[in-house]
Amino acid sequence: MSELRFETLPLAAPLQRALSEKGYSIPSPIQAAAIPVLLEGNDLLACAQTGTGKTAAFALPILHRLSDGYQKPRPYSVRTLVLAPTRELAVQIADSFRAYGKYLRTSVGLVYGGVSQRPQERTLKGGLDVLVATPGRLLDLYQQNCMDLSEVDTFVLDEADHMLDMGFINDIRRIAKELPEERQTLLFSATMAGQIAKLADTLLHNPKEIRIAPAATTAEKVEQKIYHVQHENKRPLLTHLFNERADGNPDELSLVFTRTKHGANRLAKQLTHAGIPADAIHGNKSQAARQKALGRFRTGETRVLVATDVAARGIDVKDVTLVVNYDLPVEPDSYVHRIGRTARAGASGLAVSFNSMDELPLLRSIEKLIRQNIPVEAEHPFHADEVASRYQNPGRRSDNRPQFGNKQGKRRNNANRRPKGGHPEGNSKPQGANPNQRRHKKRRPAATSR
Ligand code: AMP
């Protein structure tokens, strides 16, 4: 089965260049599905979680359309408005627009609450191709005539479910009322339940719908195992595993994940030293060095690639049949990304995770996310009984290890939560202080806004 590649998508050359510099060659499923639909100008209702590559799925077609016959925006005007629930997410989205639009002239601005609004006013003054904002601060600035929304032609709601959870529904409705009817609207949400469907109904016109399988579905396709092991025995266990598997499968390609770049370098050296040729691939390596390592891996010159999460996102090697989580990922989402590097295109694959005592909370978070208990492999010489028993009896804790946290909730910023009756972004201005706000709102005079 041939995979779609970015270069076959009709995206402008400066975007292709930025993508290839980032090492992205294969669009993720949401990108493959959404980019063509958005380039055609359709509205989009997308059910996709974070970590699926959804930001590039909307940023790339938006940047492409902006670059076509580019004209500088008028002062105060905004062409693309992206709403996000939290400051952190807004920053990430703006960074993505800037990174993908690196070789374009597009201007990207950012507006969120909890900080002084003066610099944001200055950013708006020049006019923006893309404005990424949290809803409350955006409304504040709009009501102070700091921007003109009458030229918005693309409106994106990212993580709409979080925005509703945080009480932004009325703000979103108010903002939408200020936008031209004639526009392209995109709504991304991890769920499509209740209010989201209603909101989508009122904001979108004949949307194309895309549902990207939640993380758990990916995880179900790959055979997974946990090895409970003492931290210091991880390396001998890895060598043991490779030697054992090499008997029946001498050409197997394996991807090993470490948490740090330094750890990746060290492990690749140690493996090579032990007679298992390996290369490391991570963010500190030049593009040329990464390509060289990938080339050696593809041709089987090295059987093992040791990678960090960031570097591994760009790896598109089809025949990887073993993924080893030498260190468990800190973000549970990364586990799904990692194990998804094997069993591609219907092939079979095994994902093995080395779990030491201090990684138990991470393991719990992963199992919670994928909604599965990963089977334990105890038949190996480095099995650590004490880790296994702590895993079985999480309640019996004699140490001060952190509680099993829900890393998923990390993005929810309490500072951005709407206090009852107040403003979600810490502005003391009460909601609805002026019920006639819309009627009284002064439009910026034509001379300054045009
Ligand atoms: P998102 O779901 O938009 O937060 O993206 C998740 C991560 O995947 C981000 O770190 C992106 O930079 C990365 N990413 C997005 N698209 C691709 C791609 N096609 N290939 C490799 N990495 C990607």
Tab-separated table of C-alpha atoms and ligand atoms in Angstrom:
chain	number	residue	atom	x	y	z
A	1	MET	CA	0.000	0.000	0.000
A	2	SER	CA	1.635	3.266	-1.048
A	3	GLU	CA	1.477	6.033	1.534
A	4	LEU	CA	0.493	9.581	0.728
A	5	ARG	CA	3.407	11.976	0.970
A	6	PHE	CA	3.385	15.718	1.566
A	7	GLU	CA	5.047	16.418	-1.748
A	8	THR	CA	2.057	14.949	-3.582
A	9	LEU	CA	-0.303	17.396	-1.858
A	10	PRO	CA	-0.859	20.676	-3.731
A	11	LEU	CA	0.766	22.826	-1.045
A	12	ALA	CA	2.867	25.873	-1.941
A	13	ALA	CA	6.618	25.336	-2.323
A	14	PRO	CA	7.553	27.461	0.743
A	15	LEU	CA	5.333	25.203	2.866
A	16	GLN	CA	6.843	22.051	1.376
A	17	ARG	CA	10.267	23.429	2.177
A	18	ALA	CA	9.380	24.117	5.813
A	19	LEU	CA	7.872	20.624	6.138
A	20	SER	CA	10.862	18.883	4.724
A	21	GLU	CA	13.162	20.871	7.016
A	22	LYS	CA	11.098	19.666	9.955
A	23	GLY	CA	11.553	16.128	8.673
A	24	TYR	CA	7.847	15.570	8.001
A	25	SER	CA	7.281	13.465	4.910
A	26	ILE	CA	4.064	11.551	5.561
A	27	PRO	CA	0.847	13.339	6.499
A	28	SER	CA	-0.864	11.937	9.573
A	29	PRO	CA	-4.375	10.494	8.947
A	30	ILE	CA	-6.113	13.735	9.957
A	31	GLN	CA	-3.805	15.725	7.688
A	32	ALA	CA	-4.315	13.365	4.765
A	33	ALA	CA	-8.078	13.617	5.212
A	34	ALA	CA	-8.426	17.307	6.067
A	35	ILE	CA	-5.923	19.125	3.857
A	36	PRO	CA	-7.572	18.353	0.480
A	37	VAL	CA	-11.041	19.116	1.877
A	38	LEU	CA	-9.889	22.449	3.289
A	39	LEU	CA	-7.988	23.455	0.182
A	40	GLU	CA	-11.296	23.108	-1.674
A	41	GLY	CA	-12.813	25.629	0.717
A	42	ASN	CA	-15.188	23.320	2.607
A	43	ASP	CA	-16.244	23.753	6.204
A	44	LEU	CA	-14.927	20.980	8.421
A	45	LEU	CA	-16.127	19.159	11.500
A	46	ALA	CA	-13.253	17.046	12.782
A	47	CYS	CA	-13.266	14.656	15.674
A	48	ALA	CA	-9.597	14.333	16.550
A	49	GLN	CA	-7.567	14.358	19.706
A	50	THR	CA	-4.405	16.197	20.420
A	51	GLY	CA	-1.317	14.378	19.199
A	52	THR	CA	-2.929	13.434	15.888
A	53	GLY	CA	-1.258	16.286	13.990
A	54	LYS	CA	-4.474	18.309	13.852
A	55	THR	CA	-2.687	21.675	14.073
A	56	ALA	CA	-0.836	21.171	10.794
A	57	ALA	CA	-4.059	19.734	9.338
A	58	PHE	CA	-5.606	23.200	9.520
A	59	ALA	CA	-2.514	25.438	9.522
A	60	LEU	CA	-1.113	24.142	6.230
A	61	PRO	CA	-4.185	24.699	4.026
A	62	ILE	CA	-4.819	28.075	5.684
A	63	LEU	CA	-1.258	29.202	5.001
A	64	HIS	CA	-1.478	27.870	1.475
A	65	ARG	CA	-4.596	29.886	0.740
A	66	LEU	CA	-3.118	33.009	2.318
A	67	SER	CA	0.045	32.688	0.239
A	68	ASP	CA	-1.900	32.530	-2.998
A	69	GLY	CA	-1.812	36.094	-4.438
A	70	TYR	CA	-0.617	37.414	-1.082
A	71	GLN	CA	-1.570	40.939	-0.067
A	72	LYS	CA	-0.683	42.530	3.238
A	73	PRO	CA	-3.671	42.715	5.601
A	74	ARG	CA	-5.199	46.126	6.233
A	75	PRO	CA	-4.496	47.799	9.589
A	76	TYR	CA	-6.567	46.248	12.395
A	77	SER	CA	-8.009	43.587	10.130
A	78	VAL	CA	-7.780	39.852	10.787
A	79	ARG	CA	-8.009	37.261	8.023
A	80	THR	CA	-7.878	34.010	9.937
A	81	LEU	CA	-9.165	33.721	13.461
A	82	VAL	CA	-8.218	30.672	15.515
A	83	LEU	CA	-9.798	30.231	18.946
A	84	ALA	CA	-8.212	27.951	21.520
A	85	PRO	CA	-9.262	27.241	25.125
A	86	THR	CA	-5.963	27.943	26.866
A	87	ARG	CA	-2.984	30.181	26.598
A	88	GLU	CA	-0.672	27.138	26.267
A	89	LEU	CA	-2.566	25.757	23.326
A	90	ALA	CA	-2.817	29.205	21.703
A	91	VAL	CA	0.966	29.600	21.969
A	92	GLN	CA	1.524	26.160	20.447
A	93	ILE	CA	-0.800	26.898	17.553
A	94	ALA	CA	0.813	30.271	16.837
A	95	ASP	CA	4.244	28.605	16.959
A	96	SER	CA	3.083	26.012	14.446
A	97	PHE	CA	1.767	28.678	12.059
A	98	ARG	CA	5.078	30.490	12.337
A	99	ALA	CA	7.116	27.323	11.801
A	100	TYR	CA	5.152	26.113	8.761
A	101	GLY	CA	4.906	29.665	7.387
A	102	LYS	CA	8.611	30.324	7.913
A	103	TYR	CA	9.196	30.964	4.189
A	104	LEU	CA	6.009	32.978	3.680
A	105	ARG	CA	5.287	36.607	4.523
A	106	THR	CA	2.231	35.772	6.626
A	107	SER	CA	1.856	37.642	9.907
A	108	VAL	CA	0.783	35.673	12.967
A	109	GLY	CA	-0.456	37.295	16.183
A	110	LEU	CA	-1.325	35.915	19.581
A	111	VAL	CA	-3.831	37.196	22.122
A	112	TYR	CA	-4.599	35.668	25.532
A	113	GLY	CA	-5.592	36.762	28.986
A	114	GLY	CA	-3.712	37.125	32.230
A	115	VAL	CA	-1.047	39.437	30.780
A	116	SER	CA	-0.926	43.114	29.840
A	117	GLN	CA	-2.993	43.872	26.787
A	118	ARG	CA	-0.843	46.764	25.499
A	119	PRO	CA	1.618	44.690	23.425
A	120	GLN	CA	-1.347	42.746	22.040
A	121	GLU	CA	-3.019	46.005	20.982
A	122	ARG	CA	0.149	46.954	19.115
A	123	THR	CA	0.239	43.575	17.355
A	124	LEU	CA	-3.351	44.014	16.208
A	125	LYS	CA	-2.787	47.513	14.907
A	126	GLY	CA	-0.767	46.364	11.916
A	127	GLY	CA	-3.422	43.871	10.781
A	128	LEU	CA	-2.867	40.111	10.869
A	129	ASP	CA	-3.075	37.198	8.481
A	130	VAL	CA	-3.578	34.845	11.408
A	131	LEU	CA	-4.748	35.684	14.901
A	132	VAL	CA	-4.686	32.929	17.520
A	133	ALA	CA	-6.649	33.842	20.630
A	134	THR	CA	-8.379	32.673	23.751
A	135	PRO	CA	-12.027	33.783	23.603
A	136	GLY	CA	-12.269	36.090	26.621
A	137	ARG	CA	-9.329	38.351	25.842
A	138	LEU	CA	-10.298	38.430	22.195
A	139	LEU	CA	-13.750	39.756	23.082
A	140	ASP	CA	-12.271	42.331	25.445
A	141	LEU	CA	-9.981	43.690	22.786
A	142	TYR	CA	-12.703	43.597	20.181
A	143	GLN	CA	-15.051	45.542	22.408
A	144	GLN	CA	-12.336	48.144	22.829
A	145	ASN	CA	-12.152	48.491	19.044
A	146	CYS	CA	-8.672	47.079	18.864
A	147	MET	CA	-9.438	44.943	15.822
A	148	ASP	CA	-11.729	44.623	12.862
A	149	LEU	CA	-13.244	41.173	12.422
A	150	SER	CA	-15.291	42.023	9.338
A	151	GLU	CA	-12.660	40.570	7.000
A	152	VAL	CA	-12.220	37.191	8.666
A	153	ASP	CA	-12.503	34.589	5.961
A	154	THR	CA	-11.426	31.543	7.974
A	155	PHE	CA	-12.574	30.747	11.492
A	156	VAL	CA	-11.108	27.829	13.454
A	157	LEU	CA	-12.300	26.494	16.790
A	158	ASP	CA	-9.687	24.182	18.228
A	159	GLU	CA	-10.461	21.851	21.126
A	160	ALA	CA	-14.026	23.070	21.073
A	161	ASP	CA	-14.987	20.549	23.753
A	162	HIS	CA	-12.486	22.108	26.161
A	163	MET	CA	-13.772	25.565	25.339
A	164	LEU	CA	-17.294	24.506	26.231
A	165	ASP	CA	-16.090	22.766	29.417
A	166	MET	CA	-14.464	26.030	30.399
A	167	GLY	CA	-17.656	27.992	29.915
A	168	PHE	CA	-16.704	29.832	26.749
A	169	ILE	CA	-19.872	28.993	24.848
A	170	ASN	CA	-21.396	32.476	25.035
A	171	ASP	CA	-18.122	34.148	24.155
A	172	ILE	CA	-17.815	31.917	21.108
A	173	ARG	CA	-21.349	32.751	20.016
A	174	ARG	CA	-20.714	36.475	20.441
A	175	ILE	CA	-17.501	36.307	18.461
A	176	ALA	CA	-19.129	34.279	15.689
A	177	LYS	CA	-21.843	36.935	15.343
A	178	GLU	CA	-19.199	39.510	14.509
A	179	LEU	CA	-17.739	37.473	11.660
A	180	PRO	CA	-18.858	37.659	8.046
A	181	GLU	CA	-21.453	35.037	7.057
A	182	GLU	CA	-19.329	34.206	4.059
A	183	ARG	CA	-16.386	32.365	5.556
A	184	GLN	CA	-14.815	28.953	5.976
A	185	THR	CA	-15.327	27.458	9.442
A	186	LEU	CA	-13.434	24.558	11.002
A	187	LEU	CA	-14.315	22.922	14.283
A	188	PHE	CA	-12.007	20.447	16.011
A	189	SER	CA	-13.071	18.517	19.075
A	190	ALA	CA	-12.126	15.277	20.801
A	191	THR	CA	-15.809	14.472	21.303
A	192	MET	CA	-18.940	15.300	19.355
A	193	ALA	CA	-21.374	14.942	22.226
A	194	GLY	CA	-24.357	17.180	23.038
A	195	GLN	CA	-23.501	20.850	22.953
A	196	ILE	CA	-20.665	20.453	20.428
A	197	ALA	CA	-23.044	19.041	17.844
A	198	LYS	CA	-25.424	21.963	18.506
A	199	LEU	CA	-22.626	24.496	18.197
A	200	ALA	CA	-21.414	22.857	14.996
A	201	ASP	CA	-24.956	23.064	13.609
A	202	THR	CA	-25.109	26.802	14.134
A	203	LEU	CA	-21.592	27.647	12.965
A	204	LEU	CA	-20.854	25.322	10.071
A	205	HIS	CA	-22.377	25.154	6.602
A	206	ASN	CA	-22.485	21.733	4.962
A	207	PRO	CA	-19.331	20.627	6.691
A	208	LYS	CA	-17.249	17.655	5.625
A	209	GLU	CA	-16.909	15.348	8.600
A	210	ILE	CA	-13.736	13.575	9.618
A	211	ARG	CA	-13.355	11.219	12.532
A	212	ILE	CA	-9.901	10.077	13.450
A	213	ALA	CA	-9.883	6.916	15.533
A	214	PRO	CA	-9.038	7.653	19.132
A	215	ALA	CA	-5.694	6.636	20.485
A	216	ALA	CA	-6.965	3.327	21.867
A	217	THR	CA	-7.798	1.971	18.428
A	218	THR	CA	-4.219	2.362	17.254
A	219	ALA	CA	-2.951	0.674	20.367
A	220	GLU	CA	-5.236	-2.310	19.852
A	221	LYS	CA	-3.545	-3.287	16.586
A	222	VAL	CA	-0.104	-3.744	18.095
A	223	GLU	CA	0.899	-6.618	20.353
A	224	GLN	CA	2.200	-5.073	23.555
A	225	LYS	CA	4.218	-6.344	26.490
A	226	ILE	CA	5.646	-4.957	29.692
A	227	TYR	CA	8.918	-6.104	31.162
A	228	HIS	CA	9.283	-5.196	34.834
A	229	VAL	CA	12.960	-4.551	35.347
A	230	GLN	CA	15.388	-2.736	37.623
A	231	HIS	CA	16.613	0.444	36.040
A	232	GLU	CA	20.239	-0.743	35.921
A	233	ASN	CA	19.228	-3.966	34.150
A	234	LYS	CA	17.553	-2.264	31.215
A	235	ARG	CA	20.590	-2.421	28.960
A	236	PRO	CA	21.388	-6.123	29.516
A	237	LEU	CA	17.687	-6.852	29.066
A	238	LEU	CA	17.687	-5.030	25.725
A	239	THR	CA	20.724	-6.932	24.491
A	240	HIS	CA	19.119	-10.173	25.665
A	241	LEU	CA	15.913	-9.348	23.830
A	242	PHE	CA	17.701	-8.506	20.590
A	243	ASN	CA	19.841	-11.628	20.696
A	244	GLU	CA	16.844	-13.800	21.466
A	245	ARG	CA	14.788	-12.358	18.610
A	246	ALA	CA	17.684	-12.339	16.147
A	247	ASP	CA	17.567	-16.157	16.096
A	248	GLY	CA	14.300	-16.364	14.242
A	249	ASN	CA	14.392	-12.925	12.708
A	250	PRO	CA	17.916	-11.805	11.817
A	251	ASP	CA	16.807	-8.872	9.635
A	252	GLU	CA	14.348	-7.365	12.083
A	253	LEU	CA	14.344	-3.555	12.275
A	254	SER	CA	13.794	-2.135	15.753
A	255	LEU	CA	13.101	1.325	17.032
A	256	VAL	CA	14.170	2.027	20.617
A	257	PHE	CA	12.908	5.076	22.494
A	258	THR	CA	14.803	6.892	25.183
A	259	ARG	CA	13.715	9.955	27.097
A	260	THR	CA	16.811	12.076	26.461
A	261	LYS	CA	19.098	12.841	23.530
A	262	HIS	CA	22.088	12.023	25.654
A	263	GLY	CA	20.534	8.683	26.621
A	264	ALA	CA	19.904	7.912	22.931
A	265	ASN	CA	23.541	8.614	21.992
A	266	ARG	CA	24.880	6.563	24.863
A	267	LEU	CA	22.632	3.581	24.222
A	268	ALA	CA	23.398	3.522	20.469
A	269	LYS	CA	27.123	3.469	21.272
A	270	GLN	CA	26.731	0.721	23.873
A	271	LEU	CA	24.665	-1.458	21.533
A	272	THR	CA	27.140	-1.038	18.692
A	273	HIS	CA	29.883	-1.954	21.114
A	274	ALA	CA	27.956	-5.100	22.081
A	275	GLY	CA	27.826	-6.171	18.413
A	276	ILE	CA	24.370	-4.758	17.608
A	277	PRO	CA	24.934	-1.926	15.101
A	278	ALA	CA	22.773	1.049	16.116
A	279	ASP	CA	22.417	4.752	15.311
A	280	ALA	CA	20.855	7.524	17.393
A	281	ILE	CA	18.420	10.035	15.968
A	282	HIS	CA	17.294	13.134	17.866
A	283	GLY	CA	16.733	16.854	17.665
A	284	ASN	CA	20.386	17.819	18.136
A	285	LYS	CA	21.450	15.929	15.033
A	286	SER	CA	21.643	17.855	11.775
A	287	GLN	CA	19.154	17.044	9.044
A	288	ALA	CA	22.018	15.428	7.092
A	289	ALA	CA	23.002	13.227	10.025
A	290	ARG	CA	19.382	12.171	10.522
A	291	GLN	CA	18.969	11.325	6.854
A	292	LYS	CA	22.184	9.315	6.930
A	293	ALA	CA	21.047	7.359	10.000
A	294	LEU	CA	17.657	6.718	8.396
A	295	GLY	CA	19.316	5.581	5.177
A	296	ARG	CA	21.494	3.095	7.057
A	297	PHE	CA	18.469	1.828	8.937
A	298	ARG	CA	16.343	1.420	5.807
A	299	THR	CA	19.011	-0.597	4.053
A	300	GLY	CA	19.516	-2.768	7.139
A	301	GLU	CA	23.092	-1.601	7.661
A	302	THR	CA	21.970	-0.830	11.204
A	303	ARG	CA	19.163	-2.928	12.676
A	304	VAL	CA	18.429	-0.578	15.518
A	305	LEU	CA	17.570	3.095	15.632
A	306	VAL	CA	17.557	4.743	19.059
A	307	ALA	CA	15.303	7.788	19.032
A	308	THR	CA	13.714	10.461	21.169
A	309	ASP	CA	10.030	11.256	20.705
A	310	VAL	CA	10.521	14.452	18.770
A	311	ALA	CA	12.870	12.912	16.213
A	312	ALA	CA	10.775	9.787	15.812
A	313	ARG	CA	7.713	11.703	14.602
A	314	GLY	CA	9.425	12.186	11.242
A	315	ILE	CA	10.512	8.580	10.817
A	316	ASP	CA	8.695	6.743	8.081
A	317	VAL	CA	10.228	3.315	7.880
A	318	LYS	CA	7.648	0.692	7.043
A	319	ASP	CA	9.323	-2.498	8.139
A	320	VAL	CA	9.871	-1.778	11.804
A	321	THR	CA	8.523	-4.852	13.601
A	322	LEU	CA	9.768	-4.124	17.106
A	323	VAL	CA	9.378	-0.946	19.138
A	324	VAL	CA	11.086	-0.825	22.525
A	325	ASN	CA	10.162	1.764	25.104
A	326	TYR	CA	13.502	1.691	26.866
A	327	ASP	CA	12.241	4.639	28.903
A	328	LEU	CA	8.506	5.111	29.252
A	329	PRO	CA	7.258	8.387	27.791
A	330	VAL	CA	6.292	11.176	30.167
A	331	GLU	CA	3.270	12.072	28.022
A	332	PRO	CA	0.961	9.054	27.634
A	333	ASP	CA	-0.013	10.241	24.122
A	334	SER	CA	3.577	9.621	23.054
A	335	TYR	CA	3.178	5.930	23.875
A	336	VAL	CA	0.540	5.616	21.198
A	337	HIS	CA	2.711	7.536	18.719
A	338	ARG	CA	5.671	5.341	19.516
A	339	ILE	CA	3.979	1.983	19.195
A	340	GLY	CA	2.260	3.220	16.042
A	341	ARG	CA	5.691	3.157	14.369
A	342	THR	CA	5.287	-0.609	14.098
A	343	ALA	CA	2.523	-2.771	12.623
A	344	ARG	CA	2.098	-0.208	9.870
A	345	ALA	CA	-0.019	-0.932	6.808
A	346	GLY	CA	-1.441	-4.101	8.317
A	347	ALA	CA	1.927	-5.694	9.164
A	348	SER	CA	2.372	-7.348	12.541
A	349	GLY	CA	4.376	-5.655	15.229
A	350	LEU	CA	5.414	-5.920	18.827
A	351	ALA	CA	5.831	-3.060	21.278
A	352	VAL	CA	7.804	-3.791	24.414
A	353	SER	CA	7.994	-1.440	27.392
A	354	PHE	CA	10.678	-1.606	30.052
A	355	ASN	CA	9.149	-0.509	33.294
A	356	SER	CA	11.226	0.253	36.347
A	357	MET	CA	9.900	1.210	39.777
A	358	ASP	CA	10.047	4.975	39.224
A	359	GLU	CA	8.128	4.684	35.958
A	360	LEU	CA	5.042	2.997	37.437
A	361	PRO	CA	2.997	6.227	37.504
A	362	LEU	CA	3.767	6.699	33.815
A	363	LEU	CA	2.685	3.158	33.064
A	364	ARG	CA	-0.609	3.737	34.897
A	365	SER	CA	-1.282	6.876	32.861
A	366	ILE	CA	-0.614	4.994	29.635
A	367	GLU	CA	-2.922	2.132	30.571
A	368	LYS	CA	-5.602	4.627	31.505
A	369	LEU	CA	-5.286	6.369	28.152
A	370	ILE	CA	-5.347	3.224	26.017
A	371	ARG	CA	-7.978	1.660	28.282
A	372	GLN	CA	-6.068	-1.628	28.401
A	373	ASN	CA	-3.879	-3.487	30.818
A	374	ILE	CA	-0.712	-4.332	28.963
A	375	PRO	CA	0.265	-8.015	29.398
A	376	VAL	CA	3.345	-8.636	31.506
A	377	GLU	CA	6.246	-10.740	30.191
A	378	ALA	CA	7.920	-12.328	33.206
A	379	GLU	CA	9.905	-15.031	31.379
A	380	HIS	CA	13.253	-13.297	31.162
A	381	PRO	CA	16.390	-13.288	33.286
A	382	PHE	CA	15.987	-9.678	34.460
A	383	HIS	CA	12.437	-9.843	35.799
A	384	ALA	CA	12.126	-7.596	38.876
A	385	ASP	CA	9.648	-9.118	41.362
A	386	GLU	CA	9.415	-5.984	43.505
A	387	VAL	CA	8.414	-3.831	40.532
A	388	ALA	CA	5.885	-6.445	39.456
A	389	SER	CA	4.361	-6.615	42.901
A	390	ARG	CA	4.097	-2.835	43.199
A	391	TYR	CA	2.441	-2.834	39.804
A	392	GLN	CA	-0.079	-5.411	41.031
A	393	ASN	CA	-0.724	-3.586	44.312
A	394	PRO	CA	-0.580	0.114	43.609
A	395	GLY	CA	-2.146	0.907	46.982
A	396	ARG	CA	0.789	-0.463	48.943
A	397	ARG	CA	3.052	2.505	48.636
A	398	SER	CA	5.861	2.966	51.095
A	399	ASP	CA	7.703	5.665	49.195
A	400	ASN	CA	6.908	9.212	48.205
A	401	ARG	CA	6.335	8.522	44.548
A	402	PRO	CA	3.964	10.928	42.868
A	403	GLN	CA	0.343	9.902	42.628
A	404	PHE	CA	-0.748	8.572	39.280
A	405	GLY	CA	-1.637	11.760	37.497
A	406	ASN	CA	-3.872	12.451	34.570
A	407	LYS	CA	-1.448	14.069	32.186
A	408	GLN	CA	-4.300	14.591	29.777
A	409	GLY	CA	-5.640	17.372	31.904
A	410	LYS	CA	-2.364	19.304	31.743
A	411	ARG	CA	-3.481	21.763	29.164
A	412	ARG	CA	-6.384	22.939	31.235
A	413	ASN	CA	-5.109	26.056	32.757
A	414	ASN	CA	-6.933	27.010	35.897
A	415	ALA	CA	-5.951	30.607	35.345
A	416	ASN	CA	-8.066	30.512	32.252
A	417	ARG	CA	-11.088	28.942	33.863
A	418	ARG	CA	-14.075	31.155	34.059
A	419	PRO	CA	-14.800	32.136	37.632
A	420	LYS	CA	-18.514	32.237	38.366
A	421	GLY	CA	-19.896	35.520	37.164
A	422	GLY	CA	-16.460	36.832	36.302
A	423	HIS	CA	-14.215	36.707	33.339
A	424	PRO	CA	-12.320	33.530	32.420
A	425	GLU	CA	-9.074	35.318	31.741
A	426	GLY	CA	-8.771	37.258	34.928
A	427	ASN	CA	-10.196	40.491	33.641
A	428	SER	CA	-12.393	42.103	36.201
A	429	LYS	CA	-14.838	43.325	33.608
A	430	PRO	CA	-18.088	41.470	34.349
A	431	GLN	CA	-19.736	39.573	31.542
A	432	GLY	CA	-22.668	41.327	29.974
A	433	ALA	CA	-21.883	44.615	31.758
A	434	ASN	CA	-23.403	46.382	28.854
A	435	PRO	CA	-26.278	44.393	27.425
A	436	ASN	CA	-26.384	46.727	24.455
A	437	GLN	CA	-22.754	46.218	23.766
A	438	ARG	CA	-23.286	45.045	20.246
A	439	ARG	CA	-25.620	47.847	19.364
A	440	HIS	CA	-23.380	50.478	20.925
A	441	LYS	CA	-20.151	49.080	19.701
A	442	LYS	CA	-18.444	51.717	17.647
A	443	ARG	CA	-17.063	50.420	14.393
A	444	ARG	CA	-13.618	51.723	13.740
A	445	PRO	CA	-13.989	54.572	11.269
A	446	ALA	CA	-13.371	53.529	7.695
A	447	ALA	CA	-10.324	55.773	7.425
A	448	THR	CA	-8.431	53.916	10.122
A	449	SER	CA	-9.749	50.423	9.670
A	450	ARG	CA	-9.269	50.204	5.934
B	1	AMP	P1	-0.807	18.105	17.233
B	1	AMP	O1	-1.787	16.988	17.295
B	1	AMP	O2	-1.156	19.106	16.187
B	1	AMP	O3	-0.543	18.706	18.583
B	1	AMP	O4	0.602	17.481	16.719
B	1	AMP	C1	1.300	16.522	17.435
B	1	AMP	C2	2.788	16.503	17.115
B	1	AMP	O5	3.050	15.853	15.874
B	1	AMP	C3	3.446	17.869	17.001
B	1	AMP	O6	4.655	17.803	17.705
B	1	AMP	C4	3.711	18.040	15.535
B	1	AMP	O7	4.811	18.872	15.308
B	1	AMP	C5	3.944	16.624	15.073
B	1	AMP	N1	3.539	16.375	13.684
B	1	AMP	C6	2.433	16.859	13.092
B	1	AMP	N2	2.326	16.390	11.840
B	1	AMP	C7	3.380	15.578	11.627
B	1	AMP	C8	3.811	14.779	10.511
B	1	AMP	N3	3.109	14.702	9.398
B	1	AMP	N4	4.941	14.068	10.638
B	1	AMP	C9	5.629	14.121	11.774
B	1	AMP	N5	5.275	14.842	12.862
B	1	AMP	C10	4.155	15.562	12.803
